[in-house]
Amino acid sequence: MSKKNLKYKLYGRSKGRKKISSTEIEDLKKNLLEYSQISSNKSIILDIGSGNGESSIYLAKKNPEKLIIASEVFKDGNVKLSNYIKKEKLTNIKIFNKNILILFDYLNSKETFYQIWILFPDPWPKKKHHKRRLINKVFLKSAYNFLSKKGQIFISTDSISYFLSILLIINKMNIFKWDNDKVYEWDYSQNKLFYTKYFKKSLNAKRKSFIIKLSKI
């Protein structure tokens, strides 16, 4: 396998068992991101791992003047979001249905995103799988380069080991300001944020969820 294929390798399923109709596929195609929409828009929020779209919908309604890019490879989630976009006639959400690294590789200009949201990325809890985790030094360096001046990154997880590893990386890199560095500010549920599917799962499992808020230095 080539280095390029290894870089873009995805783990886990990209499609569920539910049958998707041809109409839903056509509607999804209409909502897919075109690269030209990035170069022509100076106010973009990137939602990485948007799942069923709850976070993207929240961000779109809260920021009607901004373009929300919902980045998600799981087809069923993208179809659900596309159905909601059609039903509510939202005009400021576009779906990127490929590995986010492909989008990063396409971008040839810096300071593209106003904000980047990464809510409950797969924690890959087994130590032997930690290398599969999305958030590492290379990824955060890319994210930093594509953030606008004073841009922000929001990261949440219900994995203590993932939370600590992210903080360790950030501390070593010294390119972000940790905005919520007080212990009482880490609790996701106390930050009046939206309830995603995975946050609800963590609540049901009685796991504490953490939120990390970063600003570009």
PDB file of C-alpha atoms in Angstrom:
ATOM      1  CA  MET A   1       0.000   0.000   0.000  1.00  0.00           C
ATOM      2  CA  SER A   2       1.361   3.443  -0.977  1.00  0.00           C
ATOM      3  CA  LYS A   3       2.079   6.169   1.585  1.00  0.00           C
ATOM      4  CA  LYS A   4      -0.759   8.217   0.077  1.00  0.00           C
ATOM      5  CA  ASN A   5      -3.272   5.398   0.587  1.00  0.00           C
ATOM      6  CA  LEU A   6      -2.052   4.899   4.153  1.00  0.00           C
ATOM      7  CA  LYS A   7      -2.545   8.605   4.834  1.00  0.00           C
ATOM      8  CA  TYR A   8      -6.157   8.497   3.673  1.00  0.00           C
ATOM      9  CA  LYS A   9      -6.989   5.105   5.198  1.00  0.00           C
ATOM     10  CA  LEU A  10     -10.271   5.082   7.087  1.00  0.00           C
ATOM     11  CA  TYR A  11     -11.098   2.726   9.930  1.00  0.00           C
ATOM     12  CA  GLY A  12     -14.590   1.484  10.698  1.00  0.00           C
ATOM     13  CA  ARG A  13     -17.699   1.466   8.521  1.00  0.00           C
ATOM     14  CA  SER A  14     -18.613   4.208   6.061  1.00  0.00           C
ATOM     15  CA  LYS A  15     -22.132   2.853   5.421  1.00  0.00           C
ATOM     16  CA  GLY A  16     -24.849   1.479   7.691  1.00  0.00           C
ATOM     17  CA  ARG A  17     -27.419  -1.235   7.036  1.00  0.00           C
ATOM     18  CA  LYS A  18     -30.315   1.089   6.293  1.00  0.00           C
ATOM     19  CA  LYS A  19     -31.361   1.244   2.649  1.00  0.00           C
ATOM     20  CA  ILE A  20     -30.935   4.689   1.093  1.00  0.00           C
ATOM     21  CA  SER A  21     -33.338   5.703  -1.661  1.00  0.00           C
ATOM     22  CA  SER A  22     -32.265   7.080  -5.039  1.00  0.00           C
ATOM     23  CA  THR A  23     -34.063  10.355  -4.198  1.00  0.00           C
ATOM     24  CA  GLU A  24     -32.018  10.708  -1.017  1.00  0.00           C
ATOM     25  CA  ILE A  25     -28.814  10.080  -2.977  1.00  0.00           C
ATOM     26  CA  GLU A  26     -29.727  12.773  -5.498  1.00  0.00           C
ATOM     27  CA  ASP A  27     -30.579  15.242  -2.718  1.00  0.00           C
ATOM     28  CA  LEU A  28     -27.262  14.468  -1.004  1.00  0.00           C
ATOM     29  CA  LYS A  29     -25.353  15.192  -4.216  1.00  0.00           C
ATOM     30  CA  LYS A  30     -26.962  18.648  -4.358  1.00  0.00           C
ATOM     31  CA  ASN A  31     -25.643  19.411  -0.868  1.00  0.00           C
ATOM     32  CA  LEU A  32     -22.068  18.225  -1.407  1.00  0.00           C
ATOM     33  CA  LEU A  33     -19.292  20.787  -1.108  1.00  0.00           C
ATOM     34  CA  GLU A  34     -17.688  22.169  -4.250  1.00  0.00           C
ATOM     35  CA  TYR A  35     -14.122  23.398  -3.799  1.00  0.00           C
ATOM     36  CA  SER A  36     -15.002  26.701  -5.474  1.00  0.00           C
ATOM     37  CA  GLN A  37     -17.318  27.440  -2.547  1.00  0.00           C
ATOM     38  CA  ILE A  38     -14.277  27.574  -0.266  1.00  0.00           C
ATOM     39  CA  SER A  39     -12.234  30.036  -2.300  1.00  0.00           C
ATOM     40  CA  SER A  40     -15.221  32.360  -2.703  1.00  0.00           C
ATOM     41  CA  ASN A  41     -16.171  32.345   0.991  1.00  0.00           C
ATOM     42  CA  LYS A  42     -14.159  34.078   3.689  1.00  0.00           C
ATOM     43  CA  SER A  43     -16.243  33.041   6.693  1.00  0.00           C
ATOM     44  CA  ILE A  44     -16.318  29.275   7.148  1.00  0.00           C
ATOM     45  CA  ILE A  45     -16.881  26.965  10.116  1.00  0.00           C
ATOM     46  CA  LEU A  46     -15.569  23.425   9.683  1.00  0.00           C
ATOM     47  CA  ASP A  47     -17.402  20.665  11.569  1.00  0.00           C
ATOM     48  CA  ILE A  48     -15.205  17.545  11.447  1.00  0.00           C
ATOM     49  CA  GLY A  49     -16.975  14.246  12.106  1.00  0.00           C
ATOM     50  CA  SER A  50     -20.434  15.796  11.911  1.00  0.00           C
ATOM     51  CA  GLY A  51     -22.202  12.436  12.381  1.00  0.00           C
ATOM     52  CA  ASN A  52     -25.945  12.802  11.864  1.00  0.00           C
ATOM     53  CA  GLY A  53     -25.554  16.560  11.538  1.00  0.00           C
ATOM     54  CA  GLU A  54     -26.798  17.806  14.927  1.00  0.00           C
ATOM     55  CA  SER A  55     -23.730  19.986  15.447  1.00  0.00           C
ATOM     56  CA  SER A  56     -23.742  21.342  11.890  1.00  0.00           C
ATOM     57  CA  ILE A  57     -27.426  22.254  12.150  1.00  0.00           C
ATOM     58  CA  TYR A  58     -26.831  24.025  15.457  1.00  0.00           C
ATOM     59  CA  LEU A  59     -23.856  25.938  14.024  1.00  0.00           C
ATOM     60  CA  ALA A  60     -25.772  26.852  10.857  1.00  0.00           C
ATOM     61  CA  LYS A  61     -28.698  28.306  12.801  1.00  0.00           C
ATOM     62  CA  LYS A  62     -26.438  30.122  15.240  1.00  0.00           C
ATOM     63  CA  ASN A  63     -24.258  31.537  12.432  1.00  0.00           C
ATOM     64  CA  PRO A  64     -26.598  32.159   9.466  1.00  0.00           C
ATOM     65  CA  GLU A  65     -24.039  34.446   7.817  1.00  0.00           C
ATOM     66  CA  LYS A  66     -21.341  31.753   7.756  1.00  0.00           C
ATOM     67  CA  LEU A  67     -20.829  28.665   5.602  1.00  0.00           C
ATOM     68  CA  ILE A  68     -20.801  25.433   7.610  1.00  0.00           C
ATOM     69  CA  ILE A  69     -18.811  22.551   6.128  1.00  0.00           C
ATOM     70  CA  ALA A  70     -20.024  19.262   7.610  1.00  0.00           C
ATOM     71  CA  SER A  71     -17.198  16.787   7.142  1.00  0.00           C
ATOM     72  CA  GLU A  72     -18.336  13.181   7.560  1.00  0.00           C
ATOM     73  CA  VAL A  73     -17.529   9.929   5.734  1.00  0.00           C
ATOM     74  CA  PHE A  74     -20.474   7.941   7.157  1.00  0.00           C
ATOM     75  CA  LYS A  75     -23.065   7.957   4.391  1.00  0.00           C
ATOM     76  CA  ASP A  76     -26.145   7.398   6.556  1.00  0.00           C
ATOM     77  CA  GLY A  77     -25.306  10.456   8.680  1.00  0.00           C
ATOM     78  CA  ASN A  78     -24.826  12.588   5.596  1.00  0.00           C
ATOM     79  CA  VAL A  79     -28.191  11.474   4.213  1.00  0.00           C
ATOM     80  CA  LYS A  80     -29.911  12.386   7.496  1.00  0.00           C
ATOM     81  CA  LEU A  81     -28.299  15.809   7.435  1.00  0.00           C
ATOM     82  CA  SER A  82     -29.191  16.269   3.762  1.00  0.00           C
ATOM     83  CA  ASN A  83     -32.829  15.378   4.495  1.00  0.00           C
ATOM     84  CA  TYR A  84     -32.917  17.979   7.264  1.00  0.00           C
ATOM     85  CA  ILE A  85     -31.330  20.619   5.009  1.00  0.00           C
ATOM     86  CA  LYS A  86     -34.064  19.982   2.449  1.00  0.00           C
ATOM     87  CA  LYS A  87     -36.864  19.997   5.011  1.00  0.00           C
ATOM     88  CA  GLU A  88     -35.731  23.214   6.744  1.00  0.00           C
ATOM     89  CA  LYS A  89     -34.463  24.863   3.530  1.00  0.00           C
ATOM     90  CA  LEU A  90     -31.078  25.648   5.047  1.00  0.00           C
ATOM     91  CA  THR A  91     -28.719  27.330   2.607  1.00  0.00           C
ATOM     92  CA  ASN A  92     -25.482  27.606   4.595  1.00  0.00           C
ATOM     93  CA  ILE A  93     -24.482  23.938   5.063  1.00  0.00           C
ATOM     94  CA  LYS A  94     -22.364  21.953   2.615  1.00  0.00           C
ATOM     95  CA  ILE A  95     -21.305  18.338   3.128  1.00  0.00           C
ATOM     96  CA  PHE A  96     -17.779  17.014   2.565  1.00  0.00           C
ATOM     97  CA  ASN A  97     -18.110  13.218   2.396  1.00  0.00           C
ATOM     98  CA  LYS A  98     -14.434  12.256   2.235  1.00  0.00           C
ATOM     99  CA  ASN A  99     -11.482  12.009   4.602  1.00  0.00           C
ATOM    100  CA  ILE A 100     -10.829  15.500   6.014  1.00  0.00           C
ATOM    101  CA  LEU A 101      -7.141  15.138   5.090  1.00  0.00           C
ATOM    102  CA  ILE A 102      -8.172  15.229   1.423  1.00  0.00           C
ATOM    103  CA  LEU A 103      -9.732  18.657   1.981  1.00  0.00           C
ATOM    104  CA  PHE A 104      -6.642  19.848   3.859  1.00  0.00           C
ATOM    105  CA  ASP A 105      -4.435  18.692   0.993  1.00  0.00           C
ATOM    106  CA  TYR A 106      -6.574  20.610  -1.492  1.00  0.00           C
ATOM    107  CA  LEU A 107      -6.354  23.896   0.376  1.00  0.00           C
ATOM    108  CA  ASN A 108      -3.471  25.952  -0.933  1.00  0.00           C
ATOM    109  CA  SER A 109      -4.197  29.120   0.993  1.00  0.00           C
ATOM    110  CA  LYS A 110      -3.931  29.631   4.715  1.00  0.00           C
ATOM    111  CA  GLU A 111      -6.416  31.112   7.172  1.00  0.00           C
ATOM    112  CA  THR A 112      -9.469  29.472   5.618  1.00  0.00           C
ATOM    113  CA  PHE A 113     -11.600  28.678   8.669  1.00  0.00           C
ATOM    114  CA  TYR A 114     -13.160  30.938  11.277  1.00  0.00           C
ATOM    115  CA  GLN A 115     -13.698  27.970  13.598  1.00  0.00           C
ATOM    116  CA  ILE A 116     -13.016  24.212  13.582  1.00  0.00           C
ATOM    117  CA  TRP A 117     -15.250  21.890  15.619  1.00  0.00           C
ATOM    118  CA  ILE A 118     -14.259  18.283  16.374  1.00  0.00           C
ATOM    119  CA  LEU A 119     -16.870  16.748  18.634  1.00  0.00           C
ATOM    120  CA  PHE A 120     -16.356  13.249  20.022  1.00  0.00           C
ATOM    121  CA  PRO A 121     -13.872  11.862  17.482  1.00  0.00           C
ATOM    122  CA  ASP A 122     -13.352   8.106  17.707  1.00  0.00           C
ATOM    123  CA  PRO A 123     -11.123   7.615  20.798  1.00  0.00           C
ATOM    124  CA  TRP A 124      -9.720   4.251  19.689  1.00  0.00           C
ATOM    125  CA  PRO A 125      -9.381   3.235  23.349  1.00  0.00           C
ATOM    126  CA  LYS A 126      -6.978   0.303  22.888  1.00  0.00           C
ATOM    127  CA  LYS A 127      -3.367   1.452  23.186  1.00  0.00           C
ATOM    128  CA  LYS A 128      -2.352  -0.420  20.014  1.00  0.00           C
ATOM    129  CA  HIS A 129      -4.944   1.656  18.100  1.00  0.00           C
ATOM    130  CA  HIS A 130      -3.940   5.097  19.415  1.00  0.00           C
ATOM    131  CA  LYS A 131      -2.104   5.797  16.150  1.00  0.00           C
ATOM    132  CA  ARG A 132      -5.508   5.791  14.442  1.00  0.00           C
ATOM    133  CA  ARG A 133      -6.679   8.801  16.446  1.00  0.00           C
ATOM    134  CA  LEU A 134      -7.410  11.848  14.323  1.00  0.00           C
ATOM    135  CA  ILE A 135      -5.910  14.442  16.643  1.00  0.00           C
ATOM    136  CA  ASN A 136      -2.128  14.345  16.682  1.00  0.00           C
ATOM    137  CA  LYS A 137       0.693  16.834  16.197  1.00  0.00           C
ATOM    138  CA  VAL A 138       0.559  16.725  12.380  1.00  0.00           C
ATOM    139  CA  PHE A 139      -3.191  17.217  12.291  1.00  0.00           C
ATOM    140  CA  LEU A 140      -3.154  20.137  14.750  1.00  0.00           C
ATOM    141  CA  LYS A 141      -0.367  21.816  12.803  1.00  0.00           C
ATOM    142  CA  SER A 142      -2.492  21.635   9.642  1.00  0.00           C
ATOM    143  CA  ALA A 143      -5.539  22.908  11.517  1.00  0.00           C
ATOM    144  CA  TYR A 144      -3.479  25.801  12.870  1.00  0.00           C
ATOM    145  CA  ASN A 145      -2.344  26.778   9.376  1.00  0.00           C
ATOM    146  CA  PHE A 146      -5.910  26.857   8.058  1.00  0.00           C
ATOM    147  CA  LEU A 147      -7.373  28.874  10.932  1.00  0.00           C
ATOM    148  CA  SER A 148      -8.004  32.564  10.376  1.00  0.00           C
ATOM    149  CA  LYS A 149      -6.353  35.122  12.633  1.00  0.00           C
ATOM    150  CA  LYS A 150      -7.592  34.532  16.195  1.00  0.00           C
ATOM    151  CA  GLY A 151      -9.524  31.513  14.908  1.00  0.00           C
ATOM    152  CA  GLN A 152     -10.734  28.873  17.350  1.00  0.00           C
ATOM    153  CA  ILE A 153     -10.784  25.090  17.667  1.00  0.00           C
ATOM    154  CA  PHE A 154     -13.309  23.220  19.810  1.00  0.00           C
ATOM    155  CA  ILE A 155     -12.594  19.583  20.702  1.00  0.00           C
ATOM    156  CA  SER A 156     -14.709  17.297  22.852  1.00  0.00           C
ATOM    157  CA  THR A 157     -14.207  13.737  24.076  1.00  0.00           C
ATOM    158  CA  ASP A 158     -15.448  11.409  26.779  1.00  0.00           C
ATOM    159  CA  SER A 159     -12.135   9.527  26.818  1.00  0.00           C
ATOM    160  CA  ILE A 160      -9.804  10.627  29.623  1.00  0.00           C
ATOM    161  CA  SER A 161      -6.735   9.196  27.862  1.00  0.00           C
ATOM    162  CA  TYR A 162      -7.599  11.031  24.632  1.00  0.00           C
ATOM    163  CA  PHE A 163      -8.269  14.254  26.564  1.00  0.00           C
ATOM    164  CA  LEU A 164      -4.885  14.068  28.299  1.00  0.00           C
ATOM    165  CA  SER A 165      -2.999  13.165  25.122  1.00  0.00           C
ATOM    166  CA  ILE A 166      -4.504  16.152  23.291  1.00  0.00           C
ATOM    167  CA  LEU A 167      -3.511  18.505  26.109  1.00  0.00           C
ATOM    168  CA  LEU A 168       0.027  17.086  26.092  1.00  0.00           C
ATOM    169  CA  ILE A 169       0.360  17.695  22.356  1.00  0.00           C
ATOM    170  CA  ILE A 170      -0.992  21.238  22.649  1.00  0.00           C
ATOM    171  CA  ASN A 171       1.409  22.024  25.490  1.00  0.00           C
ATOM    172  CA  LYS A 172       4.405  20.821  23.469  1.00  0.00           C
ATOM    173  CA  MET A 173       3.412  22.700  20.310  1.00  0.00           C
ATOM    174  CA  ASN A 174       2.877  26.085  21.975  1.00  0.00           C
ATOM    175  CA  ILE A 175       0.883  27.520  19.055  1.00  0.00           C
ATOM    176  CA  PHE A 176      -2.549  27.664  20.702  1.00  0.00           C
ATOM    177  CA  LYS A 177      -3.930  29.485  23.711  1.00  0.00           C
ATOM    178  CA  TRP A 178      -5.979  27.156  25.906  1.00  0.00           C
ATOM    179  CA  ASP A 179      -9.024  29.314  26.591  1.00  0.00           C
ATOM    180  CA  ASN A 180     -10.764  27.111  29.176  1.00  0.00           C
ATOM    181  CA  ASP A 181      -7.801  25.995  31.265  1.00  0.00           C
ATOM    182  CA  LYS A 182      -9.695  26.012  34.564  1.00  0.00           C
ATOM    183  CA  VAL A 183     -10.841  22.570  35.755  1.00  0.00           C
ATOM    184  CA  TYR A 184     -14.471  23.651  36.173  1.00  0.00           C
ATOM    185  CA  GLU A 185     -14.513  24.835  32.533  1.00  0.00           C
ATOM    186  CA  TRP A 186     -13.702  21.390  31.088  1.00  0.00           C
ATOM    187  CA  ASP A 187     -17.130  19.846  31.655  1.00  0.00           C
ATOM    188  CA  TYR A 188     -19.002  19.637  28.329  1.00  0.00           C
ATOM    189  CA  SER A 189     -22.400  19.555  30.022  1.00  0.00           C
ATOM    190  CA  GLN A 190     -21.702  22.818  31.863  1.00  0.00           C
ATOM    191  CA  ASN A 191     -20.859  24.757  28.696  1.00  0.00           C
ATOM    192  CA  LYS A 192     -24.429  24.943  27.347  1.00  0.00           C
ATOM    193  CA  LEU A 193     -23.454  23.133  24.155  1.00  0.00           C
ATOM    194  CA  PHE A 194     -25.724  21.038  21.954  1.00  0.00           C
ATOM    195  CA  TYR A 195     -26.428  17.397  22.699  1.00  0.00           C
ATOM    196  CA  THR A 196     -24.972  15.223  19.962  1.00  0.00           C
ATOM    197  CA  LYS A 197     -25.675  11.510  19.557  1.00  0.00           C
ATOM    198  CA  TYR A 198     -22.334  10.638  21.145  1.00  0.00           C
ATOM    199  CA  PHE A 199     -22.732  13.040  24.043  1.00  0.00           C
ATOM    200  CA  LYS A 200     -26.042  11.366  24.849  1.00  0.00           C
ATOM    201  CA  LYS A 201     -24.277   7.997  24.737  1.00  0.00           C
ATOM    202  CA  SER A 202     -21.668   9.213  27.205  1.00  0.00           C
ATOM    203  CA  LEU A 203     -24.427  10.469  29.515  1.00  0.00           C
ATOM    204  CA  ASN A 204     -26.210   7.127  29.391  1.00  0.00           C
ATOM    205  CA  ALA A 205     -22.912   5.361  30.144  1.00  0.00           C
ATOM    206  CA  LYS A 206     -22.251   7.836  32.998  1.00  0.00           C
ATOM    207  CA  ARG A 207     -18.986   8.979  31.425  1.00  0.00           C
ATOM    208  CA  LYS A 208     -17.879  12.576  31.833  1.00  0.00           C
ATOM    209  CA  SER A 209     -17.389  14.523  28.620  1.00  0.00           C
ATOM    210  CA  PHE A 210     -14.674  17.149  28.244  1.00  0.00           C
ATOM    211  CA  ILE A 211     -14.458  20.210  26.013  1.00  0.00           C
ATOM    212  CA  ILE A 212     -11.216  21.899  24.967  1.00  0.00           C
ATOM    213  CA  LYS A 213     -11.353  25.462  23.590  1.00  0.00           C
ATOM    214  CA  LEU A 214      -8.297  26.750  21.740  1.00  0.00           C
ATOM    215  CA  SER A 215      -7.412  30.042  20.093  1.00  0.00           C
ATOM    216  CA  LYS A 216      -4.759  30.572  17.473  1.00  0.00           C
ATOM    217  CA  ILE A 217      -1.780  32.507  18.810  1.00  0.00           C
TER     218      ILE A 217
END
